[in-house]
């Protein structure tokens, strides 16, 4: 009797396994019912030519400009100046007194491409500063048609009030750096454009409080468009300023602008 029960139990187990296996197999589609998902149609990436890039930026307004006219070059910067002298001139504007800075010094020049005529040593300096571009790096035509010249030595500035107090916090002879703003242009290096694989390099306007600016080392600033802006004084009067510019221990500028009539600061 025990043997009969064992045989019946084993038979039930075997038949049960077969049923399970058969049920499981029913869930597996046979080859005739399977198909690979359709491959998406392969399309070339958008913006792989300069024509495509310029069309996209002009017609879609990606960067907010009507015609950036991008070019592909091997150089962006076309001149490196070692500043040896800083000249100054002042002007009164509606928001403050602006001191324009003009750089002078020996400059090695080149062109937008490696085969452009260039001074001895230009290509070596450009390579050292990483000013090299590939097939998908773009530059706006304005920076090629108006060559970008940069200052490659770091310059610190100091602005003093001379002859009288400027306000309660800045006595006669005192440094005004904490209220002076430095406006300059610097290289914005290989920013993604957003069209295909393209990137661009351009000069952008920047500003910094002069006290904070003098704590960092900055080079590669455009030799054009540099200025210092002072807010108007506490009281309307005639003021004199002393401006000092230094590169390390070397003085590049130590000049005075005298008798400037300024209105009072709006409180």
CSV table of C-alpha atoms in Angstrom, one decimal:
chain,number,residue,atom,x,y,z
A,1,UNK,CA,0.0,0.0,0.0
A,2,UNK,CA,2.8,2.4,0.9
A,3,UNK,CA,4.5,1.6,-2.4
A,4,UNK,CA,1.3,2.5,-4.3
A,5,UNK,CA,0.9,5.8,-2.6
A,6,UNK,CA,4.6,6.7,-3.4
A,7,UNK,CA,4.1,5.9,-7.0
A,8,UNK,CA,0.9,8.0,-7.2
A,9,UNK,CA,2.6,10.9,-5.5
A,10,UNK,CA,5.5,10.8,-7.9
A,11,UNK,CA,3.1,10.6,-10.9
A,12,UNK,CA,1.3,13.6,-9.7
A,13,UNK,CA,4.5,15.5,-9.3
A,14,UNK,CA,5.7,14.6,-12.8
A,15,UNK,CA,2.4,15.5,-14.4
A,16,UNK,CA,2.3,18.7,-12.4
A,17,UNK,CA,5.7,19.7,-13.6
A,18,UNK,CA,4.8,18.9,-17.2
A,19,UNK,CA,1.7,21.1,-17.0
A,20,UNK,CA,3.8,24.0,-15.4
A,21,UNK,CA,6.4,23.6,-18.1
A,22,UNK,CA,3.7,23.6,-20.8
A,23,UNK,CA,2.0,26.7,-19.3
A,24,UNK,CA,5.3,28.5,-19.2
A,25,UNK,CA,6.1,27.6,-22.8
A,26,UNK,CA,2.8,29.0,-23.9
A,27,UNK,CA,4.0,32.5,-22.8
A,28,UNK,CA,7.1,32.4,-25.0
A,29,UNK,CA,6.3,33.7,-28.5
A,30,UNK,CA,7.5,31.5,-31.3
A,31,UNK,CA,9.8,32.8,-34.0
A,32,UNK,CA,6.9,33.4,-36.4
A,33,UNK,CA,5.3,35.9,-34.1
A,34,UNK,CA,8.4,38.0,-33.2
A,35,UNK,CA,9.8,41.0,-35.1
A,36,UNK,CA,12.5,43.5,-34.4
A,37,UNK,CA,11.5,47.0,-33.5
A,38,UNK,CA,11.8,49.3,-36.5
A,39,UNK,CA,15.2,51.1,-36.6
A,40,UNK,CA,14.8,54.9,-36.5
A,41,UNK,CA,15.7,56.5,-39.7
A,42,UNK,CA,19.3,57.7,-39.4
A,43,UNK,CA,19.6,61.4,-39.8
A,44,UNK,CA,22.8,63.4,-39.9
A,45,UNK,CA,23.3,65.7,-36.9
A,46,UNK,CA,22.1,69.2,-37.5
A,47,UNK,CA,24.6,72.0,-37.8
A,48,UNK,CA,27.5,70.1,-39.2
A,49,UNK,CA,28.3,72.8,-41.7
A,50,UNK,CA,28.9,76.5,-41.2
A,51,UNK,CA,26.0,77.1,-43.6
A,52,UNK,CA,23.7,75.1,-41.4
A,53,UNK,CA,24.9,76.8,-38.3
A,54,UNK,CA,24.5,80.3,-39.6
A,55,UNK,CA,21.0,79.5,-41.0
A,56,UNK,CA,19.9,78.1,-37.7
A,57,UNK,CA,21.1,81.0,-35.7
A,58,UNK,CA,19.7,83.6,-38.1
A,59,UNK,CA,16.3,82.0,-38.7
A,60,UNK,CA,15.5,80.6,-35.2
A,61,UNK,CA,16.9,83.4,-33.1
A,62,UNK,CA,18.8,80.9,-30.9
A,63,UNK,CA,21.2,83.6,-29.6
A,64,UNK,CA,18.9,86.6,-30.2
A,65,UNK,CA,20.9,87.9,-33.1
A,66,UNK,CA,19.8,88.3,-36.7
A,67,UNK,CA,23.1,87.4,-38.3
A,68,UNK,CA,26.0,86.3,-36.2
A,69,UNK,CA,27.9,85.2,-39.4
A,70,UNK,CA,30.0,82.5,-37.8
A,71,UNK,CA,33.3,81.4,-39.1
A,72,UNK,CA,35.6,78.5,-38.4
A,73,UNK,CA,39.2,79.6,-37.7
A,74,UNK,CA,42.3,78.2,-36.0
A,75,UNK,CA,42.9,81.4,-34.0
A,76,UNK,CA,40.6,83.8,-32.1
A,77,UNK,CA,43.1,86.1,-30.5
A,78,UNK,CA,45.2,87.9,-33.2
A,79,UNK,CA,47.6,89.9,-31.0
A,80,UNK,CA,49.2,89.6,-27.5
A,81,UNK,CA,50.4,92.8,-25.8
A,82,UNK,CA,52.7,93.1,-22.9
A,83,UNK,CA,51.4,96.4,-21.4
A,84,UNK,CA,54.2,98.8,-20.5
A,85,UNK,CA,52.1,102.0,-20.2
A,86,UNK,CA,48.5,102.9,-19.3
A,87,UNK,CA,47.1,106.2,-20.4
A,88,UNK,CA,43.9,107.7,-18.9
A,89,UNK,CA,41.2,110.1,-19.7
A,90,UNK,CA,38.0,111.0,-17.8
A,91,UNK,CA,34.4,111.8,-18.6
A,92,UNK,CA,31.3,112.6,-16.6
A,93,UNK,CA,28.3,110.5,-17.4
A,94,UNK,CA,24.8,110.3,-15.9
A,95,UNK,CA,25.7,107.5,-13.5
A,96,UNK,CA,29.2,108.5,-12.4
A,97,UNK,CA,32.7,109.5,-13.4
A,98,UNK,CA,34.4,107.2,-15.9
A,99,UNK,CA,38.1,106.9,-16.3
A,100,UNK,CA,39.0,105.3,-19.6
A,101,UNK,CA,42.2,103.1,-19.7
A,102,UNK,CA,44.3,102.9,-22.9
A,103,UNK,CA,47.1,100.3,-23.1
A,104,UNK,CA,50.4,100.6,-24.9
A,105,UNK,CA,53.2,98.1,-25.2
A,106,UNK,CA,55.0,95.7,-27.6
A,107,UNK,CA,52.6,93.3,-29.4
A,108,UNK,CA,53.1,90.2,-31.4
A,109,UNK,CA,50.4,89.8,-34.1
A,110,UNK,CA,49.1,87.0,-36.2
A,111,UNK,CA,45.9,86.2,-37.9
A,112,UNK,CA,42.8,83.9,-37.6
A,113,UNK,CA,44.5,80.9,-39.2
A,114,UNK,CA,47.9,79.2,-38.7
A,115,UNK,CA,48.9,80.0,-42.2
A,116,UNK,CA,48.1,83.8,-41.8
A,117,UNK,CA,51.1,86.1,-41.8
A,118,UNK,CA,52.3,86.4,-38.3
A,119,UNK,CA,55.2,87.8,-36.2
A,120,UNK,CA,57.9,85.4,-34.9
A,121,UNK,CA,56.7,83.6,-31.9
A,122,UNK,CA,53.0,84.3,-32.4
A,123,UNK,CA,51.9,80.7,-33.1
A,124,UNK,CA,53.9,79.4,-30.1
A,125,UNK,CA,52.2,81.9,-27.7
A,126,UNK,CA,48.8,81.1,-29.2
A,127,UNK,CA,49.4,77.4,-28.6
A,128,UNK,CA,50.6,78.0,-25.1
A,129,UNK,CA,47.4,79.9,-24.3
A,130,UNK,CA,45.3,77.2,-25.8
A,131,UNK,CA,44.0,79.4,-28.6
A,132,UNK,CA,43.4,76.6,-31.1
A,133,UNK,CA,40.1,75.5,-32.7
A,134,UNK,CA,38.6,72.5,-34.4
A,135,UNK,CA,36.1,71.9,-37.1
A,136,UNK,CA,33.1,72.6,-34.8
A,137,UNK,CA,34.4,75.6,-33.0
A,138,UNK,CA,32.9,78.8,-34.3
A,139,UNK,CA,33.8,82.5,-34.0
A,140,UNK,CA,31.7,85.5,-34.9
A,141,UNK,CA,32.9,87.4,-38.0
A,142,UNK,CA,33.0,90.7,-36.0
A,143,UNK,CA,35.9,89.3,-33.9
A,144,UNK,CA,37.8,88.4,-37.1
A,145,UNK,CA,37.1,91.6,-39.0
A,146,UNK,CA,38.1,93.6,-35.9
A,147,UNK,CA,41.1,91.7,-34.6
A,148,UNK,CA,41.1,90.9,-30.9
A,149,UNK,CA,44.2,92.1,-29.2
A,150,UNK,CA,44.7,91.1,-25.5
A,151,UNK,CA,46.8,92.2,-22.6
A,152,UNK,CA,48.8,89.1,-21.4
A,153,UNK,CA,50.2,90.7,-18.2
A,154,UNK,CA,48.2,91.1,-15.0
A,155,UNK,CA,47.5,94.8,-14.0
A,156,UNK,CA,46.3,96.1,-10.6
A,157,UNK,CA,44.7,99.5,-10.2
A,158,UNK,CA,44.5,102.0,-7.3
A,159,UNK,CA,42.3,105.2,-7.3
A,160,UNK,CA,42.8,107.9,-4.7
A,161,UNK,CA,41.0,111.1,-3.8
A,162,UNK,CA,43.3,114.0,-3.6
A,163,UNK,CA,42.8,117.4,-1.9
A,164,UNK,CA,39.5,116.7,-0.1
A,165,UNK,CA,37.3,114.1,1.4
A,166,UNK,CA,35.1,112.2,-1.1
A,167,UNK,CA,32.5,111.1,1.5
A,168,UNK,CA,32.4,110.1,5.1
A,169,UNK,CA,34.2,106.8,4.4
A,170,UNK,CA,36.9,108.2,2.1
A,171,UNK,CA,39.0,111.0,3.5
A,172,UNK,CA,41.5,113.1,1.6
A,173,UNK,CA,44.3,110.9,0.2
A,174,UNK,CA,42.2,107.8,0.8
A,175,UNK,CA,41.9,104.8,-1.5
A,176,UNK,CA,38.5,104.6,-3.4
A,177,UNK,CA,38.9,101.0,-4.6
A,178,UNK,CA,35.9,99.7,-2.6
A,179,UNK,CA,33.5,101.9,-4.5
A,180,UNK,CA,35.2,101.8,-8.0
A,181,UNK,CA,33.9,99.4,-10.6
A,182,UNK,CA,36.3,98.0,-13.3
A,183,UNK,CA,34.7,97.4,-16.7
A,184,UNK,CA,36.5,95.2,-19.1
A,185,UNK,CA,36.2,92.6,-21.9
A,186,UNK,CA,37.4,89.1,-21.6
A,187,UNK,CA,37.4,85.8,-23.5
A,188,UNK,CA,34.4,83.6,-23.0
A,189,UNK,CA,36.0,80.3,-24.0
A,190,UNK,CA,34.1,77.7,-26.1
A,191,UNK,CA,30.6,78.2,-24.9
A,192,UNK,CA,28.1,75.6,-26.3
A,193,UNK,CA,25.9,77.2,-28.9
A,194,UNK,CA,23.1,74.7,-28.7
A,195,UNK,CA,23.1,73.7,-32.4
A,196,UNK,CA,24.6,70.3,-33.1
A,197,UNK,CA,28.1,70.0,-31.7
A,198,UNK,CA,29.1,73.6,-32.2
A,199,UNK,CA,30.8,75.8,-29.6
A,200,UNK,CA,31.9,79.4,-29.9
A,201,UNK,CA,34.5,81.7,-28.3
A,202,UNK,CA,33.8,85.4,-28.0
A,203,UNK,CA,34.7,88.5,-26.0
A,204,UNK,CA,32.1,89.4,-23.3
A,205,UNK,CA,31.7,92.5,-21.2
A,206,UNK,CA,32.4,92.0,-17.5
A,207,UNK,CA,32.7,94.2,-14.4
A,208,UNK,CA,34.1,93.8,-10.9
A,209,UNK,CA,34.5,95.8,-7.8
A,210,UNK,CA,38.1,97.0,-8.0
A,211,UNK,CA,39.0,95.9,-4.5
A,212,UNK,CA,37.8,92.3,-5.3
A,213,UNK,CA,39.4,92.4,-8.8
A,214,UNK,CA,42.8,93.2,-7.4
A,215,UNK,CA,42.7,90.1,-5.3
A,216,UNK,CA,42.8,87.8,-8.4
A,217,UNK,CA,45.1,87.4,-11.3
A,218,UNK,CA,43.5,88.3,-14.6
A,219,UNK,CA,45.2,88.2,-18.0
A,220,UNK,CA,43.9,87.9,-21.6
A,221,UNK,CA,41.7,91.0,-21.3
A,222,UNK,CA,41.0,93.0,-24.5
A,223,UNK,CA,43.2,96.1,-24.8
A,224,UNK,CA,40.1,98.0,-25.8
A,225,UNK,CA,37.1,99.0,-23.7
A,226,UNK,CA,38.7,99.1,-20.3
A,227,UNK,CA,37.4,101.7,-17.8
A,228,UNK,CA,37.0,102.5,-14.1
A,229,UNK,CA,33.7,104.0,-12.9
A,230,UNK,CA,33.3,106.0,-9.7
A,231,UNK,CA,29.9,106.8,-8.2
A,232,UNK,CA,29.4,110.5,-7.6
A,233,UNK,CA,30.7,112.0,-4.3
A,234,UNK,CA,28.6,112.8,-1.3
A,235,UNK,CA,28.6,116.5,-2.1
A,236,UNK,CA,28.8,118.4,-5.4
A,237,UNK,CA,32.2,119.9,-5.8
A,238,UNK,CA,35.4,119.9,-7.8
A,239,UNK,CA,37.6,116.8,-7.2
A,240,UNK,CA,41.0,115.6,-8.1
A,241,UNK,CA,42.0,111.9,-8.5
A,242,UNK,CA,45.3,110.0,-8.6
A,243,UNK,CA,45.3,106.7,-10.6
A,244,UNK,CA,48.1,104.1,-10.2
A,245,UNK,CA,48.4,101.0,-12.4
A,246,UNK,CA,51.0,98.3,-11.5
A,247,UNK,CA,52.2,95.0,-12.9
A,248,UNK,CA,54.0,93.4,-10.0
A,249,UNK,CA,56.4,96.1,-8.8
A,250,UNK,CA,56.5,97.8,-12.2
A,251,UNK,CA,54.4,101.1,-12.3
A,252,UNK,CA,52.6,101.4,-15.6
A,253,UNK,CA,50.6,104.5,-14.7
A,254,UNK,CA,50.8,107.1,-11.9
A,255,UNK,CA,48.8,110.1,-13.1
A,256,UNK,CA,46.5,112.8,-11.7
A,257,UNK,CA,43.2,114.1,-13.2
A,258,UNK,CA,42.6,117.5,-11.7
A,259,UNK,CA,39.6,119.7,-10.9
A,260,UNK,CA,36.7,117.6,-12.1
A,261,UNK,CA,33.3,119.1,-11.4
A,262,UNK,CA,31.0,116.4,-10.1
A,263,UNK,CA,27.4,116.5,-9.0
A,264,UNK,CA,26.3,115.0,-5.6
A,265,UNK,CA,25.5,111.3,-5.4
A,266,UNK,CA,21.7,110.6,-5.4
A,267,UNK,CA,20.8,109.1,-2.0
